[in-house]
Tab-separated table of C-alpha atoms in Angstrom:
chain	number	residue	atom	x	y	z
A	466	MET	CA	-162.833	-36.431	-29.890
A	467	ARG	CA	-159.385	-35.239	-30.908
A	468	ALA	CA	-159.312	-32.352	-33.177
A	469	VAL	CA	-157.869	-33.415	-36.671
A	470	ASP	CA	-156.307	-29.842	-36.980
A	471	SER	CA	-153.923	-30.556	-34.142
A	472	ARG	CA	-152.198	-33.124	-36.396
A	473	THR	CA	-149.172	-32.125	-38.512
A	474	ARG	CA	-149.839	-32.140	-42.048
A	475	PHE	CA	-147.238	-34.550	-42.781
A	476	ARG	CA	-146.715	-37.821	-44.843
A	477	LEU	CA	-143.228	-39.395	-44.908
A	478	ALA	CA	-144.010	-40.536	-48.534
A	479	ASP	CA	-144.515	-36.889	-49.562
A	480	LEU	CA	-140.923	-35.904	-48.725
A	481	PRO	CA	-138.340	-35.270	-51.344
A	482	MET	CA	-135.916	-38.102	-50.631
A	483	ALA	CA	-134.681	-39.525	-53.913
A	484	LYS	CA	-131.596	-37.362	-54.444
A	485	ASP	CA	-130.800	-35.878	-51.017
A	486	ARG	CA	-132.373	-36.951	-47.819
A	487	THR	CA	-131.182	-33.925	-45.793
A	488	PRO	CA	-134.124	-31.570	-46.595
A	489	GLY	CA	-136.580	-34.272	-45.765
A	490	TRP	CA	-135.087	-35.178	-42.426
A	491	ARG	CA	-134.992	-31.413	-41.464
A	492	THR	CA	-138.766	-31.334	-42.167
A	493	VAL	CA	-139.429	-34.277	-39.905
A	494	ALA	CA	-137.218	-33.020	-37.133
A	495	GLY	CA	-138.733	-29.466	-37.621
A	496	ALA	CA	-142.206	-30.862	-36.923
A	497	GLY	CA	-141.270	-31.627	-33.387
A	498	GLU	CA	-139.511	-34.375	-31.177
A	499	VAL	CA	-142.910	-36.013	-30.827
A	500	PHE	CA	-145.873	-35.178	-33.104
A	501	GLN	CA	-148.910	-36.928	-34.682
A	502	ALA	CA	-148.844	-37.134	-38.561
A	503	SER	CA	-151.954	-36.727	-40.925
A	504	ASP	CA	-152.550	-40.438	-40.858
A	505	GLY	CA	-152.607	-40.624	-37.086
A	506	THR	CA	-149.250	-42.173	-36.596
A	507	TRP	CA	-147.145	-40.738	-33.874
A	508	VAL	CA	-143.606	-39.883	-34.943
A	509	LEU	CA	-140.703	-39.813	-32.475
A	510	SER	CA	-137.804	-37.754	-34.138
A	511	SER	CA	-135.329	-37.026	-31.527
A	512	ALA	CA	-132.637	-39.146	-30.181
A	513	GLU	CA	-134.046	-38.835	-26.687
A	514	ALA	CA	-137.596	-39.697	-27.745
A	515	VAL	CA	-136.350	-42.696	-29.812
A	516	ARG	CA	-134.045	-43.993	-27.129
A	517	PHE	CA	-136.889	-43.642	-24.659
A	518	ALA	CA	-139.033	-46.065	-26.772
A	519	HIS	CA	-136.057	-48.425	-27.096
A	520	ARG	CA	-135.792	-48.668	-23.254
A	521	HIS	CA	-139.558	-49.302	-22.770
A	522	PRO	CA	-140.313	-52.267	-25.057
A	523	ASP	CA	-143.215	-53.149	-22.728
A	524	ILE	CA	-144.955	-49.796	-23.485
A	525	PHE	CA	-143.838	-49.588	-27.165
A	526	SER	CA	-144.841	-53.021	-28.488
A	527	SER	CA	-143.143	-54.434	-31.577
A	528	ALA	CA	-145.383	-57.466	-31.759
A	529	ALA	CA	-148.488	-55.233	-31.955
A	530	ALA	CA	-147.011	-53.255	-34.837
A	531	PHE	CA	-146.240	-56.349	-36.870
A	532	SER	CA	-149.367	-58.422	-35.996
A	533	GLY	CA	-151.282	-56.960	-39.005
A	534	ALA	CA	-148.608	-57.373	-41.630
A	535	GLY	CA	-150.627	-60.099	-43.338
A	536	ILE	CA	-147.982	-62.665	-42.914
A	537	PRO	CA	-149.502	-66.070	-41.426
A	538	ILE	CA	-146.284	-66.856	-39.703
A	539	PRO	CA	-144.614	-65.279	-36.708
A	540	LEU	CA	-141.849	-62.813	-37.828
A	541	ILE	CA	-139.210	-63.910	-35.357
A	542	PRO	CA	-137.832	-62.202	-33.306
A	543	VAL	CA	-139.168	-58.607	-34.253
A	544	ALA	CA	-142.799	-59.598	-33.900
A	545	VAL	CA	-142.439	-60.976	-30.361
A	546	ASP	CA	-142.615	-58.986	-27.130
A	547	PRO	CA	-141.140	-59.823	-23.757
A	548	PRO	CA	-140.908	-62.314	-22.143
A	549	ASP	CA	-140.927	-64.726	-24.965
A	550	HIS	CA	-138.583	-62.521	-27.069
A	551	LEU	CA	-135.642	-63.407	-24.730
A	552	LYS	CA	-136.161	-66.992	-25.357
A	553	TYR	CA	-135.420	-66.330	-29.118
A	554	ARG	CA	-132.564	-63.803	-28.664
A	555	ARG	CA	-130.772	-66.236	-26.225
A	556	VAL	CA	-130.722	-68.795	-29.161
A	557	LEU	CA	-130.124	-66.317	-31.925
A	558	ASP	CA	-127.537	-63.844	-30.531
A	559	PRO	CA	-124.752	-66.487	-30.226
A	560	MET	CA	-125.453	-67.481	-33.910
A	561	PHE	CA	-124.790	-63.857	-35.108
A	562	ALA	CA	-122.048	-62.891	-32.824
A	563	PRO	CA	-118.756	-61.531	-34.070
A	564	ARG	CA	-116.976	-64.890	-33.045
A	565	VAL	CA	-119.230	-66.898	-35.565
A	566	ILE	CA	-118.627	-64.262	-38.120
A	567	ASN	CA	-114.750	-64.591	-37.653
A	568	SER	CA	-115.148	-68.295	-38.440
A	569	ILE	CA	-116.420	-67.669	-41.856
A	570	GLU	CA	-114.520	-64.329	-42.610
A	571	ASP	CA	-112.071	-65.931	-45.010
A	572	ASP	CA	-114.721	-67.294	-46.956
A	573	LEU	CA	-116.610	-63.934	-47.040
A	574	ARG	CA	-113.555	-62.105	-47.879
A	575	ALA	CA	-112.895	-64.439	-50.828
A	576	GLN	CA	-116.331	-64.019	-52.186
A	577	ILE	CA	-116.206	-60.156	-52.213
A	578	ARG	CA	-112.621	-60.250	-53.729
A	579	ASP	CA	-114.162	-62.382	-56.638
A	580	LEU	CA	-117.129	-59.949	-57.165
A	581	VAL	CA	-114.674	-57.098	-57.370
A	582	ALA	CA	-112.302	-58.863	-59.680
A	583	GLY	CA	-115.139	-59.438	-62.030
A	584	PHE	CA	-115.116	-55.706	-62.914
A	585	ALA	CA	-111.853	-54.410	-61.715
A	586	THR	CA	-110.215	-54.729	-65.124
A	587	ARG	CA	-113.215	-52.977	-66.968
A	588	GLY	CA	-112.732	-49.541	-65.644
A	589	GLU	CA	-116.358	-49.077	-64.630
A	590	CYS	CA	-118.886	-50.817	-62.713
A	591	ASP	CA	-122.479	-50.608	-61.097
A	592	ALA	CA	-121.439	-50.751	-57.398
A	593	VAL	CA	-125.220	-51.497	-56.614
A	594	GLY	CA	-126.091	-53.960	-59.361
A	595	GLU	CA	-122.755	-55.725	-59.173
A	596	LEU	CA	-121.983	-55.656	-55.644
A	597	ALA	CA	-124.259	-54.223	-53.150
A	598	LYS	CA	-127.108	-56.299	-54.317
A	599	LEU	CA	-125.345	-59.543	-54.740
A	600	TYR	CA	-123.002	-59.721	-51.661
A	601	PRO	CA	-125.579	-59.665	-48.734
A	602	THR	CA	-127.592	-62.585	-50.408
A	603	GLN	CA	-124.376	-64.464	-50.841
A	604	VAL	CA	-123.360	-63.928	-47.251
A	605	PHE	CA	-126.901	-64.972	-46.220
A	606	LEU	CA	-126.673	-68.367	-48.168
A	607	THR	CA	-123.140	-68.815	-46.832
A	608	LEU	CA	-124.243	-68.381	-43.200
A	609	PHE	CA	-127.316	-70.728	-43.721
A	610	GLY	CA	-125.343	-73.300	-45.606
A	611	LEU	CA	-127.281	-72.992	-48.944
A	612	PRO	CA	-125.907	-73.084	-52.377
A	613	LEU	CA	-124.597	-69.784	-53.820
A	614	ALA	CA	-126.300	-70.889	-57.097
A	615	ASP	CA	-129.785	-69.775	-55.498
A	616	ARG	CA	-128.568	-66.159	-55.257
A	617	ASP	CA	-130.129	-64.560	-58.173
A	618	GLN	CA	-133.434	-66.391	-57.782
A	619	LEU	CA	-133.618	-65.235	-54.192
A	620	ILE	CA	-132.767	-61.698	-54.965
A	621	GLU	CA	-135.602	-61.615	-57.747
A	622	TRP	CA	-138.176	-62.894	-55.146
A	623	VAL	CA	-137.069	-60.358	-52.451
A	624	GLU	CA	-136.997	-57.480	-54.849
A	625	THR	CA	-140.444	-58.319	-56.204
A	626	ILE	CA	-141.975	-58.454	-52.731
A	627	ASN	CA	-140.122	-55.449	-51.230
A	628	GLU	CA	-140.781	-53.056	-54.277
A	629	ASN	CA	-144.432	-54.014	-54.774
A	630	SER	CA	-145.469	-54.004	-51.077
A	631	SER	CA	-147.166	-50.989	-49.814
A	632	THR	CA	-146.816	-50.101	-46.152
A	633	GLY	CA	-150.500	-49.624	-45.806
A	634	THR	CA	-153.230	-52.369	-45.505
A	635	ALA	CA	-154.120	-52.753	-49.076
A	636	GLU	CA	-154.393	-56.172	-50.454
A	637	PRO	CA	-151.050	-57.464	-51.793
A	638	LYS	CA	-150.595	-57.382	-55.520
A	639	PRO	CA	-150.688	-60.630	-57.490
A	640	VAL	CA	-146.895	-60.469	-58.318
A	641	VAL	CA	-146.134	-60.219	-54.587
A	642	VAL	CA	-148.394	-63.214	-53.766
A	643	GLU	CA	-146.694	-65.221	-56.398
A	644	ALA	CA	-143.173	-64.288	-55.306
A	645	ALA	CA	-144.082	-64.910	-51.720
A	646	MET	CA	-145.606	-68.312	-52.385
A	647	ALA	CA	-142.507	-69.266	-54.404
A	648	MET	CA	-140.083	-67.963	-51.652
A	649	PHE	CA	-142.203	-69.800	-48.956
A	650	GLY	CA	-141.719	-73.062	-50.892
A	651	TYR	CA	-138.130	-72.482	-51.374
A	652	ILE	CA	-137.452	-71.813	-47.726
A	653	GLN	CA	-139.570	-74.845	-46.862
A	654	ARG	CA	-137.582	-76.986	-49.212
A	655	CYS	CA	-134.279	-75.764	-47.686
A	656	ILE	CA	-135.567	-76.661	-44.204
A	657	ASP	CA	-136.621	-80.230	-45.318
A	658	GLU	CA	-133.335	-80.819	-47.050
A	659	LYS	CA	-131.147	-79.297	-44.158
A	660	ARG	CA	-133.173	-81.545	-41.629
A	661	ARG	CA	-132.052	-84.716	-43.590
A	662	ASN	CA	-128.423	-83.503	-43.722
A	663	LEU	CA	-127.386	-81.239	-40.984
A	664	GLY	CA	-124.159	-79.177	-41.411
A	665	ASP	CA	-122.128	-76.635	-39.741
A	666	ASP	CA	-124.299	-73.633	-40.448
A	667	THR	CA	-126.838	-71.413	-38.682
A	668	LEU	CA	-129.946	-73.233	-40.198
A	669	SER	CA	-128.534	-76.513	-39.051
A	670	ARG	CA	-127.783	-75.246	-35.635
A	671	LEU	CA	-131.557	-74.104	-35.310
A	672	LEU	CA	-132.889	-77.426	-36.511
A	673	ALA	CA	-130.621	-79.299	-34.064
A	674	LEU	CA	-132.356	-77.557	-31.071
A	675	GLU	CA	-134.052	-80.104	-28.940
A	676	GLY	CA	-136.745	-80.431	-26.305
A	677	ASP	CA	-138.308	-77.148	-24.950
A	678	ASP	CA	-135.836	-75.219	-27.182
A	679	ALA	CA	-136.813	-76.844	-30.440
A	680	TRP	CA	-138.359	-74.580	-33.022
A	681	SER	CA	-141.484	-75.403	-35.157
A	682	ASP	CA	-141.429	-75.308	-38.813
A	683	ASP	CA	-143.588	-72.109	-38.627
A	684	GLU	CA	-141.048	-70.517	-36.306
A	685	LEU	CA	-138.064	-71.350	-38.717
A	686	LEU	CA	-140.023	-70.025	-41.725
A	687	GLY	CA	-140.953	-66.765	-39.837
A	688	PHE	CA	-137.444	-66.304	-38.878
A	689	ALA	CA	-136.037	-66.991	-42.462
A	690	TRP	CA	-138.722	-64.773	-44.028
A	691	LEU	CA	-137.704	-61.941	-41.698
A	692	ILE	CA	-133.977	-62.286	-42.464
A	693	THR	CA	-134.518	-62.393	-46.104
A	694	LEU	CA	-136.930	-59.449	-46.457
A	695	ALA	CA	-135.258	-57.289	-43.821
A	696	GLY	CA	-131.691	-58.297	-43.736
A	697	LEU	CA	-130.632	-58.269	-47.345
A	698	ASP	CA	-131.864	-55.162	-49.027
A	699	THR	CA	-130.953	-53.148	-45.956
A	700	VAL	CA	-127.357	-54.149	-46.288
A	701	THR	CA	-127.551	-53.416	-50.019
A	702	GLY	CA	-128.444	-49.981	-48.923
A	703	ALA	CA	-125.645	-49.602	-46.547
A	704	ILE	CA	-123.003	-50.826	-48.985
A	705	GLY	CA	-124.401	-48.651	-51.646
A	706	PHE	CA	-124.241	-45.548	-49.464
A	707	THR	CA	-120.795	-46.313	-48.212
A	708	MET	CA	-119.437	-46.562	-51.745
A	709	LEU	CA	-121.279	-43.345	-52.662
A	710	TYR	CA	-119.719	-41.296	-49.881
A	711	LEU	CA	-116.177	-42.806	-50.590
A	712	ALA	CA	-116.523	-42.124	-54.264
A	713	ARG	CA	-117.462	-38.486	-53.754
A	714	ASP	CA	-114.851	-37.852	-50.943
A	715	ALA	CA	-111.435	-38.376	-52.421
A	716	ASP	CA	-109.733	-37.123	-49.281
A	717	LEU	CA	-111.642	-39.533	-46.975
A	718	ARG	CA	-111.109	-42.414	-49.322
A	719	ARG	CA	-107.409	-41.861	-49.424
A	720	GLN	CA	-107.118	-41.573	-45.688
A	721	LEU	CA	-108.948	-44.976	-45.490
A	722	VAL	CA	-106.512	-46.633	-47.950
A	723	ALA	CA	-103.609	-45.137	-45.938
A	724	ASP	CA	-104.839	-46.122	-42.626
A	725	PRO	CA	-107.395	-49.087	-42.690
A	726	ALA	CA	-108.078	-48.430	-38.893
A	727	LEU	CA	-110.270	-45.473	-40.188
A	728	VAL	CA	-112.610	-47.736	-42.226
A	729	GLY	CA	-114.621	-48.573	-39.253
A	730	PRO	CA	-115.370	-44.924	-38.195
A	731	ALA	CA	-116.050	-43.993	-41.846
A	732	ILE	CA	-118.573	-46.854	-42.022
A	733	GLU	CA	-120.149	-45.792	-38.603
A	734	GLU	CA	-120.611	-42.216	-39.968
A	735	VAL	CA	-122.200	-43.313	-43.215
A	736	LEU	CA	-124.494	-45.644	-41.354
A	737	ARG	CA	-125.502	-42.737	-39.165
A	738	ILE	CA	-126.106	-40.339	-41.937
A	739	GLU	CA	-127.920	-42.830	-44.186
A	740	PRO	CA	-129.698	-45.467	-42.291
A	741	PRO	CA	-131.333	-47.950	-44.738
A	742	ALA	CA	-134.131	-48.715	-42.253
A	743	ILE	CA	-135.338	-45.162	-41.682
A	744	THR	CA	-138.112	-45.901	-39.413
A	745	THR	CA	-139.364	-48.793	-37.160
A	746	PRO	CA	-142.950	-49.238	-36.098
A	747	ARG	CA	-144.359	-49.740	-32.627
A	748	VAL	CA	-147.769	-49.599	-30.978
A	749	THR	CA	-148.247	-47.977	-27.581
A	750	MET	CA	-149.775	-50.490	-24.925
A	751	GLN	CA	-150.672	-47.820	-22.463
A	752	ASP	CA	-150.873	-43.857	-22.295
A	753	VAL	CA	-147.416	-42.632	-22.201
A	754	ASP	CA	-145.576	-39.336	-21.987
A	755	VAL	CA	-142.560	-38.862	-24.263
A	756	CYS	CA	-140.578	-35.661	-24.159
A	757	GLY	CA	-143.563	-33.869	-22.591
A	758	VAL	CA	-146.132	-35.212	-25.227
A	759	ARG	CA	-148.972	-37.493	-24.191
A	760	ILE	CA	-149.396	-40.322	-26.525
A	761	PRO	CA	-152.608	-42.419	-25.908
A	762	ALA	CA	-152.726	-46.242	-25.592
A	763	GLY	CA	-153.104	-48.162	-28.794
A	764	SER	CA	-151.405	-45.618	-31.036
A	765	PRO	CA	-149.316	-46.448	-34.048
A	766	VAL	CA	-145.874	-45.036	-33.426
A	767	MET	CA	-142.970	-44.537	-35.839
A	768	LEU	CA	-139.476	-44.333	-34.376
A	769	CYS	CA	-137.538	-42.149	-36.821
A	770	LEU	CA	-134.102	-43.542	-36.687
A	771	ALA	CA	-132.857	-41.281	-39.484
A	772	THR	CA	-133.615	-37.987	-37.587
A	773	ALA	CA	-132.524	-39.320	-34.214
A	774	ASN	CA	-129.173	-39.877	-35.854
A	775	ARG	CA	-128.983	-36.245	-36.932
A	776	ASP	CA	-129.934	-34.847	-33.504
A	777	ALA	CA	-128.002	-31.526	-33.247
A	778	GLU	CA	-127.744	-32.001	-29.448
A	779	ARG	CA	-125.361	-34.962	-30.140
A	780	PHE	CA	-123.323	-34.082	-33.103
A	781	GLU	CA	-121.133	-31.202	-33.862
A	782	HIS	CA	-121.830	-31.785	-37.623
A	783	PRO	CA	-125.065	-33.668	-37.688
A	784	GLU	CA	-125.605	-33.614	-41.436
A	785	ASP	CA	-122.076	-34.490	-42.478
A	786	VAL	CA	-119.858	-37.524	-42.465
A	787	ASP	CA	-117.068	-36.700	-40.114
A	788	ILE	CA	-114.927	-39.617	-38.746
A	789	HIS	CA	-114.043	-37.480	-35.730
A	790	GLN	CA	-117.669	-37.836	-34.365
A	791	ALA	CA	-117.901	-41.718	-35.299
A	792	ASP	CA	-118.001	-42.704	-31.575
A	793	ARG	CA	-120.942	-40.487	-30.645
A	794	GLY	CA	-123.501	-43.228	-31.072
A	795	HIS	CA	-126.430	-43.858	-33.604
A	796	VAL	CA	-129.530	-45.867	-33.763
A	797	THR	CA	-129.223	-47.153	-37.401
A	798	PHE	CA	-129.486	-50.758	-35.984
A	799	GLY	CA	-132.211	-49.740	-33.363
A	800	GLY	CA	-131.595	-50.322	-29.831
A	801	GLY	CA	-132.919	-51.924	-26.820
A	802	ILE	CA	-134.188	-55.597	-26.841
A	803	HIS	CA	-134.867	-55.407	-30.712
A	804	ARG	CA	-131.457	-54.209	-31.665
A	805	CYS	CA	-130.833	-55.583	-35.111
A	806	LEU	CA	-129.736	-59.213	-34.931
A	807	GLY	CA	-127.515	-58.944	-37.877
A	808	SER	CA	-125.782	-55.652	-37.015
A	809	HIS	CA	-122.435	-57.377	-36.388
A	810	LEU	CA	-122.678	-59.215	-39.760
A	811	ALA	CA	-123.835	-56.045	-41.631
A	812	ARG	CA	-120.894	-54.149	-40.383
A	813	ARG	CA	-118.395	-56.955	-41.199
A	814	GLU	CA	-119.934	-57.125	-44.697
A	815	ILE	CA	-119.465	-53.343	-45.291
A	816	ARG	CA	-115.931	-53.499	-43.991
A	817	LEU	CA	-114.873	-56.430	-46.178
A	818	VAL	CA	-116.532	-54.640	-49.163
A	819	VAL	CA	-114.301	-51.424	-48.475
A	820	GLU	CA	-111.193	-53.297	-47.791
A	821	GLU	CA	-111.259	-55.527	-50.809
A	822	PHE	CA	-112.518	-52.910	-53.129
A	823	HIS	CA	-109.715	-50.500	-52.155
A	824	LYS	CA	-107.131	-53.302	-52.552
A	825	GLN	CA	-108.120	-53.714	-56.141
A	826	ILE	CA	-109.591	-50.091	-57.034
A	827	PRO	CA	-108.174	-47.525	-54.670
A	828	GLU	CA	-109.185	-44.693	-56.935
A	829	TYR	CA	-112.685	-44.325	-58.330
A	830	GLU	CA	-115.428	-41.732	-58.669
A	831	VAL	CA	-119.116	-41.516	-59.687
A	832	ALA	CA	-119.512	-41.593	-63.463
A	833	ALA	CA	-119.720	-38.011	-64.816
A	834	GLY	CA	-123.153	-36.472	-64.866
A	835	PHE	CA	-124.821	-39.360	-62.927
A	836	GLU	CA	-127.072	-38.332	-60.000
A	837	PRO	CA	-127.561	-41.258	-57.637
A	838	GLU	CA	-131.108	-41.662	-56.410
A	839	VAL	CA	-132.781	-43.892	-53.845
A	840	VAL	CA	-135.887	-45.827	-54.602
A	841	TRP	CA	-138.747	-43.812	-53.002
A	842	PRO	CA	-141.260	-44.047	-51.424
A	843	SER	CA	-139.972	-47.195	-49.822
A	844	ALA	CA	-139.871	-48.769	-46.327
A	845	THR	CA	-136.002	-49.043	-46.513
A	846	LEU	CA	-133.533	-46.967	-48.510
A	847	HIS	CA	-131.211	-48.152	-51.232
A	848	LEU	CA	-129.720	-46.620	-54.202
A	849	ALA	CA	-131.201	-47.782	-57.410
A	850	SER	CA	-127.745	-47.862	-59.125
A	851	LEU	CA	-124.171	-46.439	-58.629
A	852	PRO	CA	-122.108	-46.277	-61.699
A	853	LEU	CA	-118.387	-45.863	-60.819
A	854	VAL	CA	-115.416	-45.308	-63.088
A	855	PHE	CA	-111.820	-45.936	-62.196
A	856	PRO	CA	-108.297	-46.307	-63.872
A	857	VAL	CA	-107.504	-49.943	-64.709
A	858	SER	CA	-104.466	-51.098	-62.962
A	859	GLY	CA	-101.624	-51.940	-65.378
A	860	ALA	CA	-103.272	-50.428	-68.227
A	861	VAL	CA	-101.308	-48.569	-70.690
A	862	SER	CA	-102.354	-45.011	-70.622
B	393	MET	CA	-112.294	-44.585	-11.773
B	394	ARG	CA	-113.654	-47.655	-13.518
B	395	VAL	CA	-115.881	-48.567	-16.468
B	396	VAL	CA	-119.222	-50.620	-15.819
B	397	ILE	CA	-121.567	-52.317	-18.185
B	398	ASP	CA	-125.313	-52.464	-16.962
B	399	ASP	CA	-126.410	-55.995	-17.902
B	400	GLU	CA	-130.088	-54.806	-17.664
B	401	ARG	CA	-129.444	-52.169	-20.493
B	402	CYS	CA	-126.887	-53.968	-22.731
B	403	THR	CA	-128.399	-55.646	-25.702
B	404	GLY	CA	-125.200	-56.565	-27.414
B	405	ASN	CA	-124.561	-53.662	-29.780
B	406	GLY	CA	-120.891	-54.260	-29.559
B	407	ARG	CA	-119.888	-50.559	-29.853
B	408	CYS	CA	-117.862	-50.667	-26.617
B	409	TYR	CA	-115.403	-53.250	-27.680
B	410	ALA	CA	-115.235	-51.751	-31.213
B	411	VAL	CA	-114.370	-48.269	-29.875
B	412	ALA	CA	-112.289	-49.277	-26.856
B	413	PRO	CA	-110.805	-52.800	-27.349
B	414	GLU	CA	-108.393	-52.076	-24.546
B	415	LEU	CA	-111.162	-51.857	-22.002
B	416	PHE	CA	-113.862	-54.217	-23.253
B	417	THR	CA	-114.213	-57.446	-25.075
B	418	ASP	CA	-116.877	-59.611	-26.662
B	419	ASP	CA	-118.544	-62.703	-25.224
B	420	ASP	CA	-119.940	-65.669	-27.196
B	421	ARG	CA	-123.182	-63.763	-27.695
B	422	GLY	CA	-121.517	-60.657	-28.941
B	423	TYR	CA	-122.222	-58.846	-25.854
B	424	GLY	CA	-119.644	-56.584	-24.274
B	425	GLN	CA	-117.536	-57.530	-21.252
B	426	VAL	CA	-115.405	-55.268	-19.105
B	427	ILE	CA	-111.678	-56.558	-19.200
B	428	GLY	CA	-110.625	-57.170	-15.654
B	429	ASP	CA	-112.140	-55.080	-12.928
B	430	GLY	CA	-112.578	-52.062	-15.337
B	431	SER	CA	-110.178	-49.838	-13.442
B	432	ILE	CA	-108.973	-46.931	-15.608
B	433	ASP	CA	-106.281	-44.519	-15.140
B	434	ASP	CA	-106.462	-40.904	-16.343
B	435	HIS	CA	-104.998	-41.477	-19.785
B	436	ARG	CA	-107.712	-43.971	-20.570
B	437	LEU	CA	-110.545	-41.909	-19.266
B	438	ASP	CA	-111.090	-40.246	-22.643
B	439	LEU	CA	-111.444	-43.621	-24.149
B	440	ALA	CA	-113.900	-44.893	-21.634
B	441	ARG	CA	-116.077	-41.876	-22.195
B	442	ARG	CA	-116.103	-42.406	-25.964
B	443	ALA	CA	-117.183	-45.931	-25.389
B	444	ALA	CA	-120.047	-44.812	-23.148
B	445	LEU	CA	-121.257	-42.309	-25.681
B	446	ALA	CA	-120.982	-44.809	-28.452
B	447	CYS	CA	-123.458	-47.255	-26.927
B	448	PRO	CA	-127.008	-46.835	-28.263
B	449	ASP	CA	-128.488	-48.163	-25.055
B	450	GLN	CA	-126.323	-46.270	-22.652
B	451	ALA	CA	-125.300	-49.275	-20.987
B	452	VAL	CA	-121.672	-48.159	-20.445
B	453	THR	CA	-120.887	-45.789	-17.657
B	454	VAL	CA	-117.782	-44.377	-16.133
B	455	GLU	CA	-117.962	-44.622	-12.304
B	456	ASP	CA	-115.989	-42.103	-10.245
B	457	ARG	CA	-114.499	-44.289	-7.523
């Protein structure tokens, strides 16, 4: 029997994360590259340990980690292990490739231009509530060929489910069940309507698959479920953090306005420092040694992407945004076979937000006295709100 | 010297062609492809090494031959 004392007295939810994540991530990294937390979960905190798990999906099962999630449908593709996983990604990767995003970029750019124009003459905005929360859902609806009018309802369901779901095994709250049932119904109706009237969009292309490649309704539902619950609030988080760092760093912001080629590196650095998906779960399928520590078969494991991204071995300034180290690699979108399917889309969304925001509002800062906070504890991180103030162009001063 | 992408390791992160579009391009799955035979001269060595470092899956390597 393992001595409980050997475990590190550590619970992620106890860390002070709301205002500044740096002390919390130092605590995690300081507990060791590989350690067992109070609840029995093994934590991989270094870049080497996380990358090892990414390279061995057969040992670190994603399917086993998601099987107890209480969802009666397969969460495709994250809850699928090799070899079936490849079958899904072969179909999905081309649908989320940069070339596909290029084909709808003009539309996506026009949408963010309109959102920014909605507050550009007002001199202030909430960059989370009026932008970061709205845009990812609009992009999802656009990609899936669904009406933008569904945006606010979809956001409400997703927020209700994400904000009231504990990561434990407790029974879901009634509000979650209600929102989940409503969203299931909505997705099923979208599938039914789209099947009768195929268009030039991702959902139509999935519905058009034939023979052995054809997806069942359960597979379609599971995929749509995963995208809406994991692919919207994470991008909300990333957009919010990007705007926060740019609002606080006038020098960096002005460099980006002067040289748009620096937007990409700046985005990478904020993604590295503030990954919205801070951890990803796995379960070991066999005994395995990671960085000299033996993890037994059947153990729940947490890959801590946030600390892997701040590994002092890899970065000269691990805790600061520094565009000169933007090419040194991070794991904000994971790695290995489960690399975030929407990573190309997320990066494009953030870039379009920065470019179009700066065209209309090149100078801005966080409202005086406001201290931005993330919702915590939470499975993914996003700012609750981000009030910005800025001069109104053309205004008489 | 030349750059190589290990197809076994590449999972389509797309960092190589973002960091070094002179050396890599994207395919229709969003995966990186080496442009031409991947040969690099000295003044592109630094760029190639940055692309290798940027890959979260360490799929990009610079071969010394």
